[in-house]
Short mmCIF file of C-alpha atoms and ligand atoms in Angstrom, two decimals:
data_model
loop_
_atom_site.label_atom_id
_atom_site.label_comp_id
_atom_site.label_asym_id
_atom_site.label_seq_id
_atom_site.Cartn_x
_atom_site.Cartn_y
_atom_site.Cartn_z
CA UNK A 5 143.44 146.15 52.72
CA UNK A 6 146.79 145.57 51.22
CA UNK A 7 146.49 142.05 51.83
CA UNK A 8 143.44 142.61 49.24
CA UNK A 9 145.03 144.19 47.19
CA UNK A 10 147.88 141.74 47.05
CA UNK A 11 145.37 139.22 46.10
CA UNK A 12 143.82 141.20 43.04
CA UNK A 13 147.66 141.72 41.52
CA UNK A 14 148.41 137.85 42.13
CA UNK A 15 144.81 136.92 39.95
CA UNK A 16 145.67 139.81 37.73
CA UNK A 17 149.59 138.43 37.43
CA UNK A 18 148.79 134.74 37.71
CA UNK A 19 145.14 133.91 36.51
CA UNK A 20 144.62 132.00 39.40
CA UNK A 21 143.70 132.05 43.42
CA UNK A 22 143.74 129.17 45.98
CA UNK A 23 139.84 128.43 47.05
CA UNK A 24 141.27 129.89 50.38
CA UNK A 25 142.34 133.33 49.00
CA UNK A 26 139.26 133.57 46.69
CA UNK A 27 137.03 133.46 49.91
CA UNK A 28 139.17 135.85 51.77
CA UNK A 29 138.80 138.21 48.69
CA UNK A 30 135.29 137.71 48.40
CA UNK A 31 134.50 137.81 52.19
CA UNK A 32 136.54 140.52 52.89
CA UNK A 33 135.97 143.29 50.09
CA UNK A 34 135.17 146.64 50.19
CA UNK A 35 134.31 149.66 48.29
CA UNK A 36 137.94 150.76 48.12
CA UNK A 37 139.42 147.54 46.71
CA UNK A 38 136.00 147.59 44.71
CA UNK A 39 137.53 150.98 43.23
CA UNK A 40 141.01 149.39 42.97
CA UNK A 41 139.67 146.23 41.25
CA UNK A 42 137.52 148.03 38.42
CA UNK A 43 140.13 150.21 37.34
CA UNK A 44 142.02 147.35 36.42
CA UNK A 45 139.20 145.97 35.21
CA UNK A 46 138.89 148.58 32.89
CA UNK A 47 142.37 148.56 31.86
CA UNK A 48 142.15 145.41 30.42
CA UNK A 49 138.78 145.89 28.59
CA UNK A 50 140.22 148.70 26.92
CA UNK A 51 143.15 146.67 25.94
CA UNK A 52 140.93 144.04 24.22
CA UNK A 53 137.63 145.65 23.00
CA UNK A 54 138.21 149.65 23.28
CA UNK A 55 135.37 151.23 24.47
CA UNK A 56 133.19 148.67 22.45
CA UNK A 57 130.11 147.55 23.80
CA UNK A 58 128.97 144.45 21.65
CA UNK A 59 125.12 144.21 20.99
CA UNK A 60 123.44 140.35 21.18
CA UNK A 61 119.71 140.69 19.79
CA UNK A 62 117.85 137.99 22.35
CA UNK A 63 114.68 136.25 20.33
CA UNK A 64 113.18 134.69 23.90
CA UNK A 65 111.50 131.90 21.42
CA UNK A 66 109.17 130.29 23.83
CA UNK A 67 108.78 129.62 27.66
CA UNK A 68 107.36 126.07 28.12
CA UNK A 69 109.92 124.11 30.15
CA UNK A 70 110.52 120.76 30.98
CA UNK A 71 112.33 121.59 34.11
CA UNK A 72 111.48 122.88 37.10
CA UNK A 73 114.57 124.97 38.50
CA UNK A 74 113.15 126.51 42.03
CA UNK A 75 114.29 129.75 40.96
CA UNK A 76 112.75 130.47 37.64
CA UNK A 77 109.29 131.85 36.59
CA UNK A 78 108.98 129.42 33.36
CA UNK A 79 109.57 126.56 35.69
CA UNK A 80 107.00 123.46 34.69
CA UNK A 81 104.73 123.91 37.90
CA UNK A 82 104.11 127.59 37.34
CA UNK A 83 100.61 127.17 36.52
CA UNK A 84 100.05 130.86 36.25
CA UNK A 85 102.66 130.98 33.38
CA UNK A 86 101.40 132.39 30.06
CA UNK A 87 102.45 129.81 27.80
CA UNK A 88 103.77 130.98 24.12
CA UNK A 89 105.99 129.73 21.53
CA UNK A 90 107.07 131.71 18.35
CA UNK A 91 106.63 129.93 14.60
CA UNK A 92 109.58 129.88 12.40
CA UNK A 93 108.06 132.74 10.66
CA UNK A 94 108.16 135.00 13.64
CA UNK A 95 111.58 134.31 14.57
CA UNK A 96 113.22 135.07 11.14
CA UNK A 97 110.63 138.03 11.47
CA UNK A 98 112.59 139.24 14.83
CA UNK A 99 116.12 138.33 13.29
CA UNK A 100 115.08 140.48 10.16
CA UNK A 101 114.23 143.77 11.99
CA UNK A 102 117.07 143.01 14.35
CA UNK A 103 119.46 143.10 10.94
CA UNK A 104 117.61 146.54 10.10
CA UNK A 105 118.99 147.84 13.86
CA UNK A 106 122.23 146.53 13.70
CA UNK A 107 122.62 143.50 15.45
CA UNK A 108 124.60 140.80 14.02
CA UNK A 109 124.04 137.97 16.60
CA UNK A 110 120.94 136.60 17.28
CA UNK A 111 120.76 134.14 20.73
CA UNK A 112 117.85 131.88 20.22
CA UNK A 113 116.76 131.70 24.06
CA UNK A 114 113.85 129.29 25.32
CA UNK A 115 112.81 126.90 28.26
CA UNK A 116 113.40 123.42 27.28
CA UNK A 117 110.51 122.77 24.67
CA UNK A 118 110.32 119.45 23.02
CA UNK A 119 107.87 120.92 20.20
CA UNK A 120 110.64 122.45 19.12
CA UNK A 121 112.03 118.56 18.47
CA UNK A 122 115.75 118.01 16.43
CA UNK A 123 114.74 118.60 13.31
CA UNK A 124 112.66 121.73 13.76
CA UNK A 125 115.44 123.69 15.60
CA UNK A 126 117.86 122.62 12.59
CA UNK A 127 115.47 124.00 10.07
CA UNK A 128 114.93 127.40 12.07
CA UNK A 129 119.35 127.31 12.63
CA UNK A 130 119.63 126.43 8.62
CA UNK A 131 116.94 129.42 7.71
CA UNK A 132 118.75 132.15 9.90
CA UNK A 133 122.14 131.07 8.52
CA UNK A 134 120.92 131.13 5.26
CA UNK A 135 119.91 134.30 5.45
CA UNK A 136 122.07 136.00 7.64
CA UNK A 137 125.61 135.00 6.64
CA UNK A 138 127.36 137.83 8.31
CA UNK A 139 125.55 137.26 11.79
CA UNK A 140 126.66 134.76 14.93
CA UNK A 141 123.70 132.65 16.01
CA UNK A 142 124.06 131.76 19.44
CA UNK A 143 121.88 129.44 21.29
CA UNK A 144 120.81 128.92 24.55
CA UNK A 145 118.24 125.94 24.66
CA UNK A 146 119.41 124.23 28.07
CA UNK A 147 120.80 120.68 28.45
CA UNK A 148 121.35 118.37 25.18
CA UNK A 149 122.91 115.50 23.73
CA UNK A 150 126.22 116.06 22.53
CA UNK A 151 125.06 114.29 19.44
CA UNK A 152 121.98 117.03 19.09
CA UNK A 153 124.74 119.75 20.06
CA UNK A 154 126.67 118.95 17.11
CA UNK A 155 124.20 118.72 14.36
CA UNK A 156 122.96 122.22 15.43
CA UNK A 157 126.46 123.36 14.87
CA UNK A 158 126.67 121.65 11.84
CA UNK A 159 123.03 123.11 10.78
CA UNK A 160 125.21 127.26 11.28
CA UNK A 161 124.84 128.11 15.21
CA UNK A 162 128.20 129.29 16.20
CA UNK A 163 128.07 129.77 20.00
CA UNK A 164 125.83 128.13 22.52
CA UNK A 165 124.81 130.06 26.25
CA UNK A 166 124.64 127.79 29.01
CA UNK A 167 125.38 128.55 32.25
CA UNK A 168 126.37 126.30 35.19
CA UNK A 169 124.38 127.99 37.93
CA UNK A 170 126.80 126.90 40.86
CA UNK A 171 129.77 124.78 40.96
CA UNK A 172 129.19 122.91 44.00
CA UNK A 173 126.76 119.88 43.77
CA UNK A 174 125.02 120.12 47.01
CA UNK A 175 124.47 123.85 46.09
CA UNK A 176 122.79 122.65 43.08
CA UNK A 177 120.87 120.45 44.80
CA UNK A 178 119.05 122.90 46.73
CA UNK A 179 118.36 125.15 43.49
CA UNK A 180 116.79 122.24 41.62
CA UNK A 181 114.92 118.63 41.70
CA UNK A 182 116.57 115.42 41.73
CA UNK A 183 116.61 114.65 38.65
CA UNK A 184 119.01 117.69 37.51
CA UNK A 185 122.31 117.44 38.37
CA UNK A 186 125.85 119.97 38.08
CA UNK A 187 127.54 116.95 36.72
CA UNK A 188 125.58 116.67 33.64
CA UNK A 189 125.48 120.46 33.20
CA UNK A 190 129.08 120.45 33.34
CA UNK A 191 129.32 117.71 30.84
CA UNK A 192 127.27 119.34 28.45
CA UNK A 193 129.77 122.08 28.72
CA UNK A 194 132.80 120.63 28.09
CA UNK A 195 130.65 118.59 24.88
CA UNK A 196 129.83 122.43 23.67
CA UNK A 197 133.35 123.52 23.25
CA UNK A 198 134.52 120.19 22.08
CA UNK A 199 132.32 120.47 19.47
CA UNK A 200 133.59 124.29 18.19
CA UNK A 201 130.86 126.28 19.97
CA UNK A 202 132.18 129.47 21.37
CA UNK A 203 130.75 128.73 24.81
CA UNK A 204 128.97 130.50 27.55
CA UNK A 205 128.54 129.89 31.20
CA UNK A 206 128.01 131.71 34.49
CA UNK A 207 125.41 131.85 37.25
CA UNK A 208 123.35 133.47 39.54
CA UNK A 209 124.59 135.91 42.07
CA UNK A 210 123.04 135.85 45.59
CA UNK A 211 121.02 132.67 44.85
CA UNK A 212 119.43 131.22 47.68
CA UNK A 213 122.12 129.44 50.10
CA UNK A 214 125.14 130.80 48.08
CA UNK A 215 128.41 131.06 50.18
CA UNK A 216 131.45 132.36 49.65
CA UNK A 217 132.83 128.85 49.51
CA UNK A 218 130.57 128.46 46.34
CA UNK A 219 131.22 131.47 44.39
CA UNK A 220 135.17 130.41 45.07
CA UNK A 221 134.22 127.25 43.13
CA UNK A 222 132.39 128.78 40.47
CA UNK A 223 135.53 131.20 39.84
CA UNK A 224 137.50 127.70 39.88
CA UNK A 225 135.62 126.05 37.44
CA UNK A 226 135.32 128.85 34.79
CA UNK A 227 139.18 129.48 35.08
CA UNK A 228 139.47 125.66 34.26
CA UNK A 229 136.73 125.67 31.68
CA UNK A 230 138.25 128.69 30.21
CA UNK A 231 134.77 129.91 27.98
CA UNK A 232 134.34 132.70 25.36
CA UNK A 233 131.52 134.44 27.41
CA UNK A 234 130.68 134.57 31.08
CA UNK A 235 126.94 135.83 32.18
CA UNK A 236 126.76 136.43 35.93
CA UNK A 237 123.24 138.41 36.91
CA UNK A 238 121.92 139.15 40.34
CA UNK A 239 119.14 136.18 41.31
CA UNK A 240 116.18 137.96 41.55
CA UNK A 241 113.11 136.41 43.12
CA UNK A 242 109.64 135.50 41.22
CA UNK A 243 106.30 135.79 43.56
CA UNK A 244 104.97 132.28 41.61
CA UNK A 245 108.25 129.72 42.33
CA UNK A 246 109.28 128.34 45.78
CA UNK A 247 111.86 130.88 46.07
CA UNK A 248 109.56 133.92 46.36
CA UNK A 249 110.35 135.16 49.59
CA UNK A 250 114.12 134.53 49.32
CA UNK A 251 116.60 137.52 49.04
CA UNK A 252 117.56 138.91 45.62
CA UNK A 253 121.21 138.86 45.11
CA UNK A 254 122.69 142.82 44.99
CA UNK A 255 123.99 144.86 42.55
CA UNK A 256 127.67 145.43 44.83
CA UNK A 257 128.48 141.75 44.77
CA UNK A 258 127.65 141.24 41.24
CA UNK A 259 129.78 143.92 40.00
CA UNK A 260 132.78 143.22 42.20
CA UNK A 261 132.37 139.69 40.42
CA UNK A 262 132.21 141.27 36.91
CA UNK A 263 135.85 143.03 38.03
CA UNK A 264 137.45 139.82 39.09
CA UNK A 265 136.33 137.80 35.87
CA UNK A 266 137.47 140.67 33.71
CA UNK A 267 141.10 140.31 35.37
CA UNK A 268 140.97 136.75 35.53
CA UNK A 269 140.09 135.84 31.93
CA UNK A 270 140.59 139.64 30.42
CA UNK A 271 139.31 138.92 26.76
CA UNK A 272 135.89 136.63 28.32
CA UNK A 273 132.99 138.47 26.71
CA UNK A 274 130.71 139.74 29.86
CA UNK A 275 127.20 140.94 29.12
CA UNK A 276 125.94 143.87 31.73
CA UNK A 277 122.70 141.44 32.02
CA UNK A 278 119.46 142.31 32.04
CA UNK A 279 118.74 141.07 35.56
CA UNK A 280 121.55 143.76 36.85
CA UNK A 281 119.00 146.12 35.31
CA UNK A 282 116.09 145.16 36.73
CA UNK A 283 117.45 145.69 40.30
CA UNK A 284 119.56 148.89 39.41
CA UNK A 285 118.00 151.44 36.88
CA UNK A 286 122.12 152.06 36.23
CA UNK A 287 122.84 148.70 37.07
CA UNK A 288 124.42 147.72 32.86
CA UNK A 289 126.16 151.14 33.00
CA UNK A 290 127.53 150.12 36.13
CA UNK A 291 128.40 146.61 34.77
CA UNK A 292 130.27 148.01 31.66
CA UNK A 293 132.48 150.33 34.47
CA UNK A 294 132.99 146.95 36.13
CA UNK A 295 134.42 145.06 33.13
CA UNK A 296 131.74 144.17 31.07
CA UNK A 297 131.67 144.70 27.61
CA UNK A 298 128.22 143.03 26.50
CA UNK A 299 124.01 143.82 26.57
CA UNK A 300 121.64 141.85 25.08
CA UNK A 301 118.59 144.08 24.41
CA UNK A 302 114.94 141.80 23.48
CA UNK A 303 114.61 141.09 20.25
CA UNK A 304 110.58 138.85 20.87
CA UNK A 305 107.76 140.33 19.90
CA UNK A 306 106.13 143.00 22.06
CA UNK A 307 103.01 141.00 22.91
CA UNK A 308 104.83 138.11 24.49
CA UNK A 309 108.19 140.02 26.55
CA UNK A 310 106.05 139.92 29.35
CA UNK A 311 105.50 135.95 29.67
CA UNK A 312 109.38 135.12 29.58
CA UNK A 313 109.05 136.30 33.22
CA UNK A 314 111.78 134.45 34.29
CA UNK A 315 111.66 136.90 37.66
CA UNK A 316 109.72 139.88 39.13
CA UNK A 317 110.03 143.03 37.47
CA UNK A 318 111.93 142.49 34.26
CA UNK A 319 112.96 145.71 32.43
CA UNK A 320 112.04 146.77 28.86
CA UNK A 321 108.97 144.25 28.86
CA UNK A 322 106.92 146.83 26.91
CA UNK A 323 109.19 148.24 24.90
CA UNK A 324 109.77 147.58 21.12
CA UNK A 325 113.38 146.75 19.52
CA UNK A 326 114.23 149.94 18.41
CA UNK A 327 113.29 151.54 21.07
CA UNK A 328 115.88 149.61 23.18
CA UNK A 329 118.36 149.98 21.17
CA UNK A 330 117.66 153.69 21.46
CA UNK A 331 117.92 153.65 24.82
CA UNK A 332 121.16 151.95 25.39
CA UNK A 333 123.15 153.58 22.67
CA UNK A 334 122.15 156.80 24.88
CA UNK A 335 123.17 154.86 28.10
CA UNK A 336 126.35 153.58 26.83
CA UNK A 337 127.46 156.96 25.39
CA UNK A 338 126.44 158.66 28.97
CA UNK A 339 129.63 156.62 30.34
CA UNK A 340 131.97 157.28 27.28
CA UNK A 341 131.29 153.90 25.46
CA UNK A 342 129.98 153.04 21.79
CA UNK A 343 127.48 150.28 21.03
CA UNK A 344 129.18 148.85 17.66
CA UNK A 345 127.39 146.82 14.44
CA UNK A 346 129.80 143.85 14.86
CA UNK A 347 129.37 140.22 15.74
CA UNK A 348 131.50 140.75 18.34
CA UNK A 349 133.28 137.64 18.34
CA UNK A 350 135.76 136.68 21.32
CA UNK A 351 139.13 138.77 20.31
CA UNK A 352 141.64 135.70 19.93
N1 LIG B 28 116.54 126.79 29.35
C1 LIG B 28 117.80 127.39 29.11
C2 LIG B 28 118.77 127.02 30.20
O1 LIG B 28 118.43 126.31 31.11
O2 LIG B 28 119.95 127.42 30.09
C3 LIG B 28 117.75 128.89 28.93
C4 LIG B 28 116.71 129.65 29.68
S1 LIG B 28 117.06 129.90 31.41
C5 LIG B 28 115.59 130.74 31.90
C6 LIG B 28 118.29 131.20 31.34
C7 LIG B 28 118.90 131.64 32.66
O3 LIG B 28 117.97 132.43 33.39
C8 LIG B 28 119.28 130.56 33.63
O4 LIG B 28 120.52 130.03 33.29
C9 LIG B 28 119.26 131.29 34.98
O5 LIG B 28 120.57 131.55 35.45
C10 LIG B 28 118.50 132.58 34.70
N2 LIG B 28 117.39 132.76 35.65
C11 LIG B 28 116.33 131.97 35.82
N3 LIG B 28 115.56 132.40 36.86
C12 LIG B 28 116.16 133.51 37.35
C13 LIG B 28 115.88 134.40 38.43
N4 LIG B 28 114.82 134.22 39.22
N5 LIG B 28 116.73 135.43 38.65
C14 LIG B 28 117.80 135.62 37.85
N6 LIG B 28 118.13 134.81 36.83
C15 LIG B 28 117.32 133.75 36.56
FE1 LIG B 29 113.40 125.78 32.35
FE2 LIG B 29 113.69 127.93 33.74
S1 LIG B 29 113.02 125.99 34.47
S2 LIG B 29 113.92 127.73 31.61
#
């Protein structure tokens, strides 16, 4: 126990662990430490952001993909996906009752669509900007050119969501096809905040074959990439991809990884994901006690929340935008924190 301990001051002092002690930590934690952990966790939140919770208003634009990741829903050889895409019209549509509720970031989320080729995803960018000078548009369109990266920039998005999904390539290898690999994910990253994005990452927690070993890594490469925002969610299967009958990743280990990237990189922006919901009716209230300091309630349309099925069981499928942010203003105040009208931008 102490030795655990130890280990949480020395990341907490130092910013850093050895892969060794980041497995010990990992392998060896408890509910106690778990206690120990989140209360500094919490500490440093409060330092940073109060008891802010920022809002992100998610516009799940369409779910025809390109790839075909084992472990998502939208995945190319789902033939019992529901196919949809938004128009232009609908989007701004989502962003403009989004305004009306108080969000002032908009993440532009999709599979990777190529109807939705350069130039239409700058005019969509250029519209929202245009419009909505005050708001951050984030987006998180998967794997690009650094060249396309940079003229969406250029066109007004100001942060771009993509996460890693595990640090070690042989890892990655099992949780996709050949031709994806973590080296060119990685690239893209390092392209992202090159260019100016304020950058997301993160990955999957409890994904099929994940050790120890590999969630030591991931910790190892987000310390080095140092990002604005870190999204870690429990992996949660889907009955139509080859992982169906895998285990879900839990809500325990997730959170005790919320704590440690909280006290590792204290002013990251951490969303209490959706996922963490799904598997946990408490599970974002949970999350913010952990460290995080972020939700991002569904901003799409009613009629098509339940096709972005990226996994079984997705919360808040049926309801509409107000509604949800309703129901977590009520969730957030039920633990003592405030959902605020703010972009929310990483505290430098
Ligand atoms: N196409 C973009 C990309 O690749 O980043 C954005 C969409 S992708 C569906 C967004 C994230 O969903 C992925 O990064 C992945 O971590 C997560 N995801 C996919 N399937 C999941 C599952 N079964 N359980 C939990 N998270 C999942
Ligand atoms: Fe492309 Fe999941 S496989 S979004």
């Amino acid at each position: 126990m102490d030795k655990l301990k130890q280990l949480i001051d020395k990341l907490e002092e130092t910013s850093r662990l050895s892969k060794e002690e980041w497995i010990f930590l990992i392998e060896n934690r408890s509910e106690t430490v778990a206690e120990y952990l989140f209360e500094k966790a919490r500490k440093w939140q409060h330092k940073y952001y109060g008891n802010h919770v920022y809002t992100r208003g998610l516009i799940e634009f369409t779910n025809y993909c390109k790839n075909d990741c084992y472990y998502c829903g939208i995945r190319r050889s789902n033939q019992n996906a529901d196919r949809y895409r938004l128009t232009r019209e609908q989007i701004i549509e989502c962003c403009q009752i989004g305004y009306g509720l108080g969000f002032r970031t908009f993440v532009l989320q999709g599979g990777e669509d190529g109807w939705f080729t350069q130039k239409r995803l700058e005019e969509i960018v250029r519209a929202i900007r245009e419009s909505y000078p005050d708001c951050a548009i984030t987006l998180s369109l998967g794997e690009r050119s650094k060249e396309s990266y940079r003229r969406l920039f250029e066109a007004g998005a100001d942060r771009y969501l993509l996460r890693h999904e595990t640090a070690d390539e042989g890892h990655y290898r099992n949780l996709h096809p050949a031709e994806l690999s973590a080296a060119q994910r990685r690239q893209c990253l390092w392209d992202l905040k090159e260019i100016g994005y304020q950058t997301g990452t993160g990955f999957m927690v409890g994904s099929p074959g994940q050790t120890a070993a590999h969630l030591a890594e991931d910790m190892m490469l987000i310390r080095k990439l140092e990002p604005h925002m870190v999204g870690i969610g429990p992996f949660v299967p889907h009955h139509d991809t080859p992982f169906a009958a895998e285990k879900g990743g839990t809500v325990e280990l997730t959170l005790f990884l919320i704590g440690l990237l909280r006290i590792m990189l204290p002013k990251l922006l951490l969303p209490a994901t959706t996922a963490l919901g799904t598997i946990d009716a408490r599970g974002r209230e949970k999350g913010i006690l952990a460290g995080a300091n972020v939700v991002m309630p569904n901003l799409s349309p009613t009629d098509v929340r339940k096709k972005y099925e990226l996994y079984d069981n997705k919360i808040c499928t049926g309801d509409e935008a107000a509604e949800c942010r309703t129901c977590l203003n009520r969730r957030m105040e039920s633990i003592g924190y405030q959902l605020v009208v703010d972009r929310g931008d990483f505290c430098q």
